[in-house]
């Protein structure tokens, strides 16, 4: 991915070939500006690659709109819909997509999963930072994504909340059985949580494997 800028082209992600393990958590680690967010935006369809292809389960999705890709995203400080309750936020995706099943039951299931069954009626302004991120996660999972992308989801939170969420997230992902990629600038966090680690540098992969292999 090359960005066109007034001062000429800027490399987002270089020529890169990468496979993501299904139903596992892959951590993407690397310095600021190394292309981690660009890679996630390419996968979600928010950016189009300058050249190259993206395959989901062997099917080329490069030309597909973000909606059609079924990718869930949780970004740092990801804004919830401020005028909607927690339950409405979580139910938004399933309603938009017209997913089968009872939306209210789905919302309840997700609130249980993130261990916040008691806050369904609250507005985002009435939540703590950690609660907001858990709601953002529930909202992303509610749309039954085939791929979940987390871009430094904890970086705006204080260390204590961060530790609690870290443990919670791993558990939630295991129970949801989803393929997930999490960007972290915290190497310790990545190695502790992930099944696979990809070290990114200057827009490309410099090492990839299990935490044991990469360490
Ligand atoms: P990371 O998430 O690892 O910090 P990014 O993917 O945000 O890295 O950025 C990779 C490179 O692409 C950086 O040099 C950055 O300045 C550049 N870049 C990112 N987004 C844009 C954009 N929208 N326009 C121009 N350059 C961009
Ligand atoms: Mg980034």
Coordinates of N, CA and C and ligand atoms in Angstrom, one line a residue:
X1 N 0.8 -1.2 0.0 CA 0.0 0.0 0.0 C 0.9 1.2 0.0
X2 N 0.7 2.0 -1.0 CA 1.4 3.3 -1.1 C 0.4 4.4 -1.0
X3 N 0.6 5.4 -0.1 CA -0.3 6.5 0.0 C 0.2 7.6 -0.9
X4 N -0.7 8.2 -1.6 CA -0.4 9.4 -2.4 C -0.5 10.6 -1.5
X5 N 0.5 11.4 -1.4 CA 0.5 12.6 -0.6 C 1.0 13.8 -1.4
X6 N 0.7 15.0 -1.0 CA 1.2 16.1 -1.8 C 2.7 16.1 -2.0
X7 N 3.4 15.5 -1.0 CA 4.9 15.5 -1.1 C 5.4 14.2 -1.7
X8 N 4.5 13.5 -2.4 CA 4.9 12.2 -3.1 C 4.4 11.0 -2.4
X9 N 4.7 9.8 -2.9 CA 4.1 8.6 -2.3 C 4.8 8.2 -1.0
X10 N 4.0 7.7 -0.1 CA 4.5 7.2 1.2 C 4.1 5.8 1.3
X11 N 5.1 5.0 1.7 CA 4.8 3.5 1.9 C 4.1 3.3 3.2
X12 N 2.9 2.6 3.0 CA 2.2 2.1 4.2 C 2.6 0.7 4.6
X13 N 2.4 -0.2 3.6 CA 2.9 -1.6 3.8 C 3.6 -1.9 2.5
X14 N 4.8 -2.5 2.7 CA 5.6 -2.9 1.5 C 5.1 -4.3 1.0
X15 N 5.8 -4.8 0.0 CA 5.5 -6.1 -0.6 C 5.5 -7.1 0.6
X16 N 4.4 -7.7 0.9 CA 4.3 -8.5 2.1 C 3.4 -9.7 1.8
X17 N 3.9 -10.9 2.2 CA 3.1 -12.1 2.1 C 2.9 -12.6 3.5
X18 N 1.6 -12.9 3.8 CA 1.3 -13.1 5.2 C 0.1 -14.0 5.3
X19 N 0.2 -15.1 6.2 CA -1.0 -15.9 6.4 C -1.4 -15.8 7.9
X20 N -2.7 -15.7 8.1 CA -3.2 -15.6 9.5 C -3.9 -16.9 9.9
X21 N -3.5 -17.4 11.0 CA -4.1 -18.7 11.5 C -5.5 -18.5 11.9
X22 N -6.4 -19.4 11.3 CA -7.8 -19.3 11.7 C -8.1 -19.6 13.1
X23 N -9.1 -19.0 13.7 CA -9.6 -19.3 15.0 C -8.5 -19.2 16.1
X24 N -7.6 -18.3 15.8 CA -6.5 -18.0 16.8 C -6.3 -16.5 16.9
X25 N -5.5 -16.1 17.9 CA -5.2 -14.7 18.1 C -3.8 -14.4 17.6
X26 N -3.7 -13.6 16.7 CA -2.4 -13.1 16.1 C -2.1 -11.7 16.6
X27 N -0.9 -11.5 17.2 CA -0.5 -10.2 17.6 C 0.4 -9.6 16.6
X28 N 0.2 -8.3 16.3 CA 1.0 -7.6 15.4 C 1.7 -6.6 16.2
X29 N 3.1 -6.7 16.2 CA 3.9 -5.8 17.0 C 4.9 -5.1 16.2
X30 N 5.1 -3.8 16.5 CA 6.1 -3.1 15.7 C 6.1 -1.6 16.1
X31 N 7.2 -0.9 15.8 CA 7.2 0.5 16.2 C 6.2 1.4 15.5
X32 N 6.0 2.5 16.0 CA 5.0 3.5 15.4 C 5.4 3.8 14.0
X33 N 4.5 3.8 13.1 CA 4.7 4.1 11.7 C 5.2 2.9 10.9
X34 N 5.1 1.7 11.5 CA 5.6 0.5 10.7 C 4.6 -0.1 9.8
X35 N 3.4 0.4 9.8 CA 2.4 -0.1 8.9 C 1.3 -1.0 9.5
X36 N 1.2 -1.1 10.8 CA 0.3 -2.0 11.5 C -1.1 -1.6 11.2
X37 N -1.4 -0.3 11.4 CA -2.8 0.1 11.2 C -3.2 0.0 9.7
X38 N -2.2 0.4 8.9 CA -2.5 0.3 7.4 C -2.9 -1.2 7.0
X39 N -2.1 -2.1 7.6 CA -2.5 -3.5 7.3 C -3.9 -3.9 7.7
X40 N -4.3 -3.4 8.9 CA -5.6 -3.7 9.4 C -6.7 -3.0 8.5
X41 N -6.4 -1.8 8.1 CA -7.3 -1.1 7.2 C -7.5 -1.7 5.9
X42 N -6.4 -2.3 5.4 CA -6.4 -3.1 4.1 C -7.3 -4.3 4.3
X43 N -7.2 -5.0 5.5 CA -7.9 -6.2 5.7 C -9.4 -5.9 5.9
X44 N -9.7 -4.8 6.5 CA -11.1 -4.4 6.7 C -11.8 -3.8 5.5
X45 N -11.0 -3.4 4.5 CA -11.5 -2.8 3.3 C -11.6 -1.3 3.4
X46 N -11.1 -0.7 4.5 CA -11.2 0.8 4.6 C -10.1 1.5 3.7
X47 N -9.1 0.7 3.3 CA -8.1 1.1 2.3 C -8.0 0.0 1.3
X48 N -7.7 0.5 0.0 CA -7.5 -0.5 -1.1 C -6.0 -0.6 -1.3
X49 N -5.5 -1.8 -1.5 CA -4.1 -2.0 -1.8 C -3.7 -1.4 -3.1
X50 N -2.5 -0.8 -3.2 CA -2.0 -0.3 -4.5 C -1.8 -1.4 -5.4
X51 N -1.3 -2.6 -4.9 CA -1.2 -3.8 -5.7 C -1.3 -5.0 -4.7
X52 N -1.6 -6.1 -5.2 CA -1.6 -7.3 -4.4 C -3.0 -7.7 -4.1
X53 N -3.2 -8.8 -3.4 CA -4.5 -9.4 -3.1 C -4.7 -9.8 -1.7
X54 N -5.9 -9.8 -1.2 CA -6.3 -10.3 0.1 C -7.3 -11.4 0.0
X55 N -7.0 -12.6 0.5 CA -7.9 -13.7 0.4 C -8.4 -14.1 1.8
X56 N -9.7 -14.3 1.9 CA -10.3 -14.9 3.1 C -10.7 -16.3 2.8
X57 N -10.2 -17.3 3.5 CA -10.5 -18.7 3.2 C -10.3 -19.0 1.7
X58 N -9.3 -18.5 1.1 CA -9.0 -18.8 -0.3 C -9.8 -18.0 -1.3
X59 N -10.7 -17.1 -0.8 CA -11.5 -16.3 -1.7 C -11.0 -14.9 -1.8
X60 N -10.8 -14.4 -3.0 CA -10.3 -13.0 -3.1 C -11.4 -12.0 -2.7
X61 N -11.1 -11.2 -1.7 CA -12.0 -10.2 -1.2 C -11.5 -8.8 -1.5
X62 N -10.4 -8.7 -2.3 CA -9.7 -7.4 -2.5 C -10.7 -6.3 -3.0
X63 N -11.7 -6.7 -3.9 CA -12.6 -5.7 -4.4 C -13.9 -5.5 -3.6
X64 N -14.0 -6.2 -2.5 CA -15.2 -6.2 -1.7 C -15.3 -4.9 -0.8
X65 N -16.5 -4.4 -0.7 CA -16.7 -3.3 0.3 C -16.5 -3.8 1.7
X66 N -16.2 -2.9 2.6 CA -16.0 -3.3 4.0 C -17.2 -4.1 4.6
X67 N -18.4 -3.6 4.3 CA -19.7 -4.3 4.7 C -19.7 -5.7 4.4
X68 N -19.3 -6.0 3.1 CA -19.4 -7.4 2.6 C -18.3 -8.3 3.1
X69 N -17.3 -7.7 3.8 CA -16.2 -8.6 4.3 C -16.5 -9.2 5.6
X70 N -17.4 -8.7 6.4 CA -17.7 -9.3 7.7 C -16.5 -9.2 8.6
X71 N -15.9 -8.0 8.7 CA -14.8 -7.8 9.6 C -15.2 -6.9 10.7
X72 N -14.9 -7.3 11.9 CA -15.2 -6.5 13.1 C -14.0 -5.7 13.5
X73 N -14.2 -4.5 13.9 CA -13.0 -3.7 14.3 C -13.3 -3.0 15.7
X74 N -12.2 -3.1 16.5 CA -12.2 -2.4 17.8 C -10.9 -1.5 17.8
X75 N -11.0 -0.2 17.7 CA -9.9 0.6 17.7 C -9.7 1.3 19.1
X76 N -8.5 1.8 19.3 CA -8.2 2.6 20.5 C -9.2 3.7 20.7
X77 N -9.8 3.8 21.8 CA -10.8 4.8 22.1 C -11.9 4.8 21.1
X78 N -12.3 3.6 20.6 CA -13.3 3.5 19.5 C -14.6 4.1 20.0
X79 N -15.1 5.1 19.3 CA -16.3 5.8 19.7 C -17.6 4.9 19.6
X80 N -18.3 4.7 20.6 CA -19.6 4.1 20.6 C -20.6 5.2 20.1
X81 N -21.7 4.7 19.6 CA -22.8 5.7 19.2 C -23.3 6.4 20.5
X82 N -23.0 7.7 20.7 CA -23.3 8.3 21.9 C -24.7 8.4 22.4
X83 N -25.6 8.5 21.3 CA -27.0 8.7 21.6 C -27.7 7.3 21.8
X84 N -27.0 6.3 21.7 CA -27.6 4.9 21.8 C -27.2 4.3 23.1
X85 N -28.1 3.5 23.7 CA -27.7 2.7 24.9 C -26.7 1.6 24.5
X86 N -26.2 1.0 25.5 CA -25.3 -0.1 25.3 C -26.0 -1.2 24.5
X87 N -27.2 -1.5 24.9 CA -27.9 -2.6 24.1 C -28.1 -2.2 22.7
X88 N -28.5 -0.9 22.4 CA -28.7 -0.5 21.1 C -27.4 -0.5 20.3
X89 N -26.3 -0.1 20.9 CA -25.0 -0.2 20.3 C -24.7 -1.6 19.8
X90 N -24.9 -2.5 20.7 CA -24.5 -3.9 20.4 C -25.5 -4.5 19.4
X91 N -26.7 -4.1 19.4 CA -27.7 -4.6 18.5 C -27.7 -4.0 17.1
X92 N -26.9 -3.0 17.0 CA -26.8 -2.2 15.7 C -26.4 -3.0 14.5
X93 N -25.3 -3.8 14.7 CA -24.7 -4.6 13.6 C -25.7 -5.6 13.1
X94 N -26.1 -6.5 14.1 CA -27.1 -7.6 13.7 C -28.3 -7.0 13.0
X95 N -28.8 -5.8 13.4 CA -30.0 -5.3 12.8 C -29.7 -4.8 11.3
X96 N -28.5 -4.1 11.2 CA -28.1 -3.6 9.9 C -28.0 -4.7 8.9
X97 N -27.4 -5.8 9.4 CA -27.1 -6.9 8.5 C -28.3 -7.8 8.3
X98 N -29.3 -7.6 9.2 CA -30.5 -8.5 9.1 C -30.1 -9.9 9.5
X99 N -29.2 -10.1 10.5 CA -28.9 -11.4 10.9 C -30.1 -12.2 11.4
X100 N -30.2 -13.5 11.1 CA -31.3 -14.2 11.7 C -31.2 -14.4 13.2
X101 N -32.3 -14.7 13.8 CA -32.3 -14.8 15.3 C -32.8 -13.6 16.0
X102 N -33.1 -13.7 17.3 CA -33.7 -12.6 18.0 C -32.6 -11.7 18.4
X103 N -32.6 -10.4 17.9 CA -31.6 -9.4 18.2 C -31.4 -9.2 19.8
X104 N -32.5 -9.2 20.5 CA -32.5 -8.9 21.9 C -31.7 -10.1 22.6
X105 N -32.0 -11.3 22.2 CA -31.3 -12.4 22.8 C -29.8 -12.4 22.5
X106 N -29.5 -12.0 21.3 CA -28.1 -11.8 20.9 C -27.3 -10.8 21.7
X107 N -28.0 -9.7 22.0 CA -27.4 -8.6 22.8 C -27.2 -9.1 24.2
X108 N -28.2 -9.9 24.7 CA -28.0 -10.4 26.1 C -26.9 -11.4 26.2
X109 N -26.7 -12.2 25.2 CA -25.6 -13.2 25.1 C -24.3 -12.5 25.1
X110 N -24.2 -11.4 24.3 CA -22.9 -10.7 24.2 C -22.6 -10.0 25.5
X111 N -23.6 -9.4 26.1 CA -23.4 -8.7 27.4 C -22.9 -9.7 28.5
X112 N -23.4 -10.9 28.4 CA -23.0 -11.9 29.3 C -21.5 -12.2 29.1
X113 N -21.2 -12.4 27.8 CA -19.8 -12.7 27.3 C -18.8 -11.7 27.9
X114 N -19.1 -10.4 27.8 CA -18.2 -9.4 28.3 C -18.4 -9.0 29.7
X115 N -19.3 -9.8 30.4 CA -19.6 -9.7 31.8 C -20.1 -8.3 32.2
X116 N -21.0 -7.8 31.4 CA -21.6 -6.5 31.7 C -23.2 -6.6 31.6
X117 N -23.8 -7.7 32.1 CA -25.2 -7.8 31.9 C -26.1 -6.7 32.5
X118 N -25.5 -6.0 33.5 CA -26.3 -5.0 34.2 C -26.3 -3.6 33.6
X119 N -25.5 -3.4 32.5 CA -25.4 -2.0 32.0 C -26.1 -1.8 30.6
X120 N -27.0 -2.7 30.3 CA -27.6 -2.7 28.9 C -28.3 -1.3 28.6
X121 N -28.9 -0.7 29.7 CA -29.7 0.5 29.4 C -28.9 1.8 29.5
X122 N -27.6 1.7 29.8 CA -26.8 2.9 30.0 C -26.4 3.5 28.7
X123 N -26.0 4.8 28.8 CA -25.4 5.5 27.6 C -23.9 5.4 27.7
X124 N -23.2 5.5 26.6 CA -21.7 5.5 26.7 C -21.1 6.5 27.7
X125 N -21.7 7.6 27.8 CA -21.2 8.6 28.8 C -21.2 8.2 30.2
X126 N -22.0 7.1 30.5 CA -22.2 6.6 31.9 C -21.3 5.4 32.1
X127 N -20.3 5.2 31.2 CA -19.4 4.0 31.4 C -18.0 4.4 31.7
X128 N -17.3 3.5 32.3 CA -15.8 3.7 32.5 C -15.1 3.4 31.2
X129 N -13.8 3.8 31.1 CA -13.1 3.5 29.9 C -13.0 2.0 29.6
X130 N -12.8 1.2 30.6 CA -12.7 -0.3 30.4 C -14.1 -0.9 30.0
X131 N -15.1 -0.3 30.6 CA -16.5 -0.8 30.2 C -16.8 -0.4 28.7
X132 N -16.3 0.8 28.3 CA -16.6 1.2 26.9 C -15.8 0.2 25.9
X133 N -14.6 -0.1 26.3 CA -13.9 -1.0 25.4 C -14.5 -2.4 25.3
X134 N -15.1 -2.9 26.5 CA -15.8 -4.2 26.5 C -17.0 -4.1 25.6
X135 N -17.7 -3.0 25.7 CA -18.9 -2.8 24.9 C -18.6 -2.7 23.4
X136 N -17.5 -2.0 23.1 CA -17.0 -2.0 21.7 C -16.7 -3.4 21.2
X137 N -16.1 -4.2 22.1 CA -15.8 -5.6 21.7 C -17.1 -6.4 21.5
X138 N -18.0 -6.2 22.4 CA -19.3 -6.9 22.2 C -20.0 -6.5 20.9
X139 N -19.9 -5.2 20.6 CA -20.6 -4.7 19.4 C -19.9 -5.3 18.2
X140 N -18.6 -5.4 18.2 CA -17.9 -6.0 17.0 C -18.3 -7.4 16.9
X141 N -18.3 -8.2 18.0 CA -18.6 -9.6 17.9 C -20.1 -9.9 17.6
X142 N -21.0 -9.0 17.9 CA -22.4 -9.2 17.7 C -22.7 -9.4 16.2
X143 N -21.9 -8.8 15.4 CA -22.2 -8.9 13.9 C -21.6 -10.2 13.3
X144 N -21.1 -11.1 14.2 CA -20.6 -12.4 13.8 C -19.5 -12.2 12.7
X145 N -18.4 -11.5 13.1 CA -17.4 -11.2 12.1 C -16.6 -12.5 11.8
X146 N -16.1 -12.7 10.6 CA -15.2 -13.8 10.3 C -13.8 -13.5 10.7
X147 N -13.6 -12.2 10.9 CA -12.3 -11.7 11.3 C -12.5 -10.5 12.2
X148 N -11.8 -10.5 13.4 CA -11.9 -9.4 14.3 C -10.5 -8.7 14.4
X149 N -10.6 -7.4 14.2 CA -9.3 -6.6 14.2 C -9.3 -5.7 15.4
X150 N -8.3 -5.7 16.2 CA -8.2 -4.9 17.4 C -6.9 -4.0 17.3
X151 N -7.1 -2.7 17.2 CA -5.9 -1.9 17.0 C -5.6 -1.1 18.3
X152 N -4.6 -1.7 19.0 CA -4.2 -1.1 20.3 C -5.4 -0.8 21.2
X153 N -6.3 -1.8 21.4 CA -7.6 -1.6 22.1 C -7.4 -1.1 23.5
X154 N -6.3 -1.3 24.1 CA -6.1 -1.0 25.6 C -5.3 0.2 25.8
X155 N -4.7 0.8 24.8 CA -3.6 1.7 25.0 C -4.1 3.0 25.7
X156 N -5.4 3.3 25.6 CA -5.8 4.6 26.3 C -6.2 4.3 27.8
X157 N -6.1 3.1 28.2 CA -6.6 2.7 29.6 C -5.4 2.6 30.6
X158 N -5.8 2.8 31.9 CA -4.7 2.8 32.9 C -4.3 1.3 33.1
X159 N -3.1 1.1 33.6 CA -2.5 -0.2 33.7 C -3.3 -1.3 34.4
X160 N -4.0 -0.9 35.4 CA -4.8 -1.9 36.1 C -6.0 -2.4 35.3
X161 N -6.7 -1.5 34.7 CA -7.8 -1.9 33.8 C -7.3 -2.7 32.6
X162 N -6.2 -2.3 32.1 CA -5.5 -2.9 31.0 C -5.3 -4.4 31.3
X163 N -4.7 -4.6 32.5 CA -4.4 -6.0 32.8 C -5.7 -6.9 32.9
X164 N -6.7 -6.3 33.5 CA -8.0 -7.0 33.7 C -8.6 -7.3 32.3
X165 N -8.6 -6.4 31.4 CA -9.2 -6.5 30.1 C -8.4 -7.5 29.3
X166 N -7.1 -7.5 29.4 CA -6.2 -8.4 28.7 C -6.6 -9.9 28.9
X167 N -6.7 -10.2 30.2 CA -7.1 -11.6 30.6 C -8.5 -11.8 30.1
X168 N -9.4 -10.9 30.3 CA -10.8 -11.0 29.8 C -10.9 -11.3 28.3
X169 N -10.1 -10.5 27.6 CA -10.2 -10.6 26.1 C -9.8 -12.0 25.6
X170 N -8.8 -12.5 26.1 CA -8.3 -13.8 25.7 C -9.4 -14.9 25.9
X171 N -10.0 -14.8 27.1 CA -11.1 -15.7 27.4 C -12.3 -15.5 26.5
X172 N -12.7 -14.3 26.2 CA -13.8 -13.9 25.4 C -13.6 -14.5 23.9
X173 N -12.4 -14.3 23.5 CA -12.0 -14.7 22.1 C -12.1 -16.2 22.0
X174 N -11.6 -16.9 23.0 CA -11.6 -18.4 23.0 C -13.1 -18.8 23.0
X175 N -13.9 -18.2 23.8 CA -15.3 -18.7 23.8 C -16.0 -18.3 22.5
X176 N -15.7 -17.2 21.9 CA -16.3 -16.8 20.6 C -15.8 -17.6 19.5
X177 N -14.6 -18.2 19.6 CA -13.9 -19.0 18.6 C -13.7 -18.2 17.3
X178 N -13.2 -16.9 17.4 CA -13.1 -16.1 16.3 C -11.6 -15.9 15.9
X179 N -11.4 -15.7 14.6 CA -10.0 -15.3 14.1 C -9.8 -13.9 14.4
X180 N -8.7 -13.6 15.1 CA -8.5 -12.2 15.6 C -7.1 -11.8 15.3
X181 N -6.9 -10.5 15.0 CA -5.6 -9.9 14.9 C -5.6 -8.7 15.8
X182 N -4.6 -8.6 16.7 CA -4.5 -7.5 17.7 C -3.2 -6.8 17.5
X183 N -3.3 -5.5 17.3 CA -2.1 -4.7 17.2 C -1.7 -4.2 18.6
X184 N -0.5 -4.4 19.0 CA 0.0 -3.9 20.3 C 1.4 -3.3 20.1
X185 N 1.6 -2.2 20.8 CA 3.0 -1.7 20.8 C 3.7 -2.3 22.1
X186 N 3.0 -3.1 22.9 CA 3.5 -3.6 24.1 C 3.9 -5.1 23.8
X187 N 5.2 -5.3 23.7 CA 5.7 -6.7 23.3 C 5.3 -7.7 24.3
X188 N 5.4 -7.3 25.6 CA 5.1 -8.3 26.7 C 3.6 -8.7 26.6
X189 N 2.7 -7.8 26.3 CA 1.3 -8.0 26.2 C 1.1 -9.0 25.0
X190 N 1.7 -8.7 23.9 CA 1.6 -9.6 22.7 C 2.0 -11.0 23.0
X191 N 3.2 -11.2 23.6 CA 3.7 -12.5 23.8 C 2.9 -13.3 24.8
X192 N 2.4 -12.5 25.8 CA 1.6 -13.2 26.8 C 0.2 -13.7 26.3
X193 N -0.3 -13.0 25.4 CA -1.7 -13.2 25.0 C -1.9 -14.1 23.7
X194 N -1.0 -13.9 22.8 CA -1.3 -14.4 21.4 C -0.8 -15.8 21.1
X195 N -1.5 -16.4 20.2 CA -1.1 -17.7 19.6 C 0.1 -17.6 18.6
X196 N 0.0 -16.5 17.9 CA 1.0 -16.2 16.8 C 1.4 -14.7 17.0
X197 N 2.7 -14.5 16.7 CA 3.2 -13.1 16.8 C 3.8 -12.8 15.5
X198 N 3.5 -11.6 15.0 CA 4.1 -11.0 13.8 C 4.8 -9.8 14.1
X199 N 6.1 -9.7 13.9 CA 6.9 -8.5 14.2 C 6.9 -7.7 12.9
X200 N 6.5 -6.5 12.9 CA 6.4 -5.6 11.8 C 7.5 -4.5 11.9
X201 N 8.1 -4.2 10.8 CA 9.1 -3.1 10.8 C 9.1 -2.5 9.4
X202 N 9.1 -1.2 9.4 CA 9.2 -0.4 8.1 C 8.3 -1.0 7.0
X203 N 7.0 -1.2 7.4 CA 6.1 -1.6 6.4 C 6.1 -3.1 6.0
X204 N 6.9 -3.9 6.7 CA 6.9 -5.3 6.3 C 7.1 -6.3 7.5
X205 N 7.0 -7.5 7.2 CA 7.1 -8.6 8.3 C 8.6 -8.8 8.5
X206 N 9.1 -8.7 9.7 CA 10.5 -9.1 9.9 C 10.6 -10.4 10.6
X207 N 9.6 -10.9 11.3 CA 9.6 -12.2 11.9 C 8.1 -12.6 12.2
X208 N 7.8 -13.9 12.1 CA 6.5 -14.4 12.4 C 6.6 -15.8 12.9
X209 N 5.7 -16.2 13.9 CA 5.7 -17.5 14.4 C 5.0 -17.5 15.7
X210 N 5.0 -18.6 16.4 CA 4.5 -18.7 17.8 C 5.3 -17.8 18.7
X211 N 4.8 -17.4 19.9 CA 5.7 -16.7 20.8 C 7.0 -17.4 21.1
X212 N 7.0 -18.7 21.2 CA 8.2 -19.4 21.5 C 9.2 -19.3 20.3
X213 N 8.7 -19.4 19.1 CA 9.5 -19.3 17.9 C 10.2 -17.9 17.7
X214 N 9.4 -16.9 18.0 CA 9.8 -15.6 17.7 C 10.7 -15.0 18.8
X215 N 10.5 -15.4 20.0 CA 11.1 -14.8 21.2 C 12.7 -14.9 21.1
Ligands
LIG1 P1 1.4 2.1 12.6 O1 0.0 1.8 12.8 O2 2.3 0.9 12.7 O3 1.9 3.2 13.6 P2 0.6 3.2 10.1 O4 0.0 2.1 9.3 O5 -0.3 4.2 10.7 O6 1.6 2.7 11.1 O7 1.5 4.1 9.1 C1 2.5 3.5 8.2 C2 3.0 4.6 7.4 O8 2.0 5.1 6.5 C3 3.6 5.8 8.1 O9 4.7 6.3 7.5 C4 2.4 6.8 8.0 O10 2.9 8.1 8.1 C5 1.8 6.5 6.7 N1 0.4 6.8 6.6 C6 -0.6 6.2 7.3 N2 -1.8 6.6 7.0 C7 -1.6 7.5 6.0 C8 -2.5 8.3 5.2 N3 -3.8 8.3 5.3 N4 -1.9 9.2 4.3 C9 -0.6 9.2 4.1 N5 0.3 8.5 4.8 C10 -0.2 7.6 5.7
LIG2 MG1 -1.4 2.4 14.3

